[in-house]
Amino acid sequence: MMDKVTDLFAPFQDLAAALLPHAFDAEDGAHDTAHLARVFKNAMRIHGKEGGDADVIAAAVLLHDCVSVEKNSPDRSKASRLAALKAISLLTELGGFTDRIEKVAHAIEAHSFSAGIQPETIEAKILQDADRLDAIGMIGAARCFYISGRMGSSLYDAGDPRALDRDINGNRFALDHFPEKLFKLAEGFQTQTGQALAQARHARLKLVYDTLLDEIENG
């Protein structure tokens, strides 16, 4: 079974076998091995066009969620920094990344939306784009509703689903998270390849939102 999982990260199966046991510190179906595999696929697709160090990208993908902080936690903005520190420790122990550990750590620290850190290297830009691609499109919509369910949020405000006469609150209502955050993600992609991929996924995300509102309002 492990071989099938590590094959998802080819040609970095050995690296995946070493790092996957440390990739998460909490159970979360929106940030799991399947998420890492999708982000890796996105990252390698962007890397093929944009360049960068593939080993750094692969390590950063595998460890970018290695410290978990819930979306509604006041410490959420610290998660990527904590993950970067853990990655430095893990890669130092693993060996082979001596002169590239800081590049991996920067990519991890800068990937997070809530951290607000500007990615300075092509590897960091690729990881941020690859991770944000998984937050939009159909997958992004599915993850949004999954996370909202874990947090005990409602699907939408029955009296005002579009938030026309109230403050938007994505922590309270899943549907609010679309205009509050998800729709904004497509504007901030770092690479040309990521930006092109984001436009198609943004359109799918908008379709989910519009279709849900149509069924809510018109039956």
PDB file of C-alpha atoms in Angstrom, residues 46 49-50 122 129 189-199:
ATOM      1  CA  ILE A  46       4.149  24.400 -13.114  1.00  0.00           C
ATOM      2  CA  LYS A  49       7.117  25.399 -17.540  1.00  0.00           C
ATOM      3  CA  GLU A  50       8.716  27.698 -14.965  1.00  0.00           C
ATOM      4  CA  ILE A 122      10.750  30.353  -7.927  1.00  0.00           C
ATOM      5  CA  ASP A 129       0.541  28.478  -6.707  1.00  0.00           C
ATOM      6  CA  PHE A 189      -0.903  33.684  -8.477  1.00  0.00           C
ATOM      7  CA  GLN A 190       2.846  34.068  -8.736  1.00  0.00           C
ATOM      8  CA  THR A 191       3.683  32.339 -12.037  1.00  0.00           C
ATOM      9  CA  GLN A 192       2.252  32.676 -15.522  1.00  0.00           C
ATOM     10  CA  THR A 193       1.549  28.946 -15.648  1.00  0.00           C
ATOM     11  CA  GLY A 194      -0.198  29.006 -12.284  1.00  0.00           C
ATOM     12  CA  GLN A 195      -2.237  32.040 -13.294  1.00  0.00           C
ATOM     13  CA  ALA A 196      -3.464  30.326 -16.460  1.00  0.00           C
ATOM     14  CA  LEU A 197      -4.483  27.202 -14.537  1.00  0.00           C
ATOM     15  CA  ALA A 198      -6.165  29.347 -11.880  1.00  0.00           C
ATOM     16  CA  GLN A 199      -8.482  31.058 -14.344  1.00  0.00           C
TER      17      GLN A 199
END
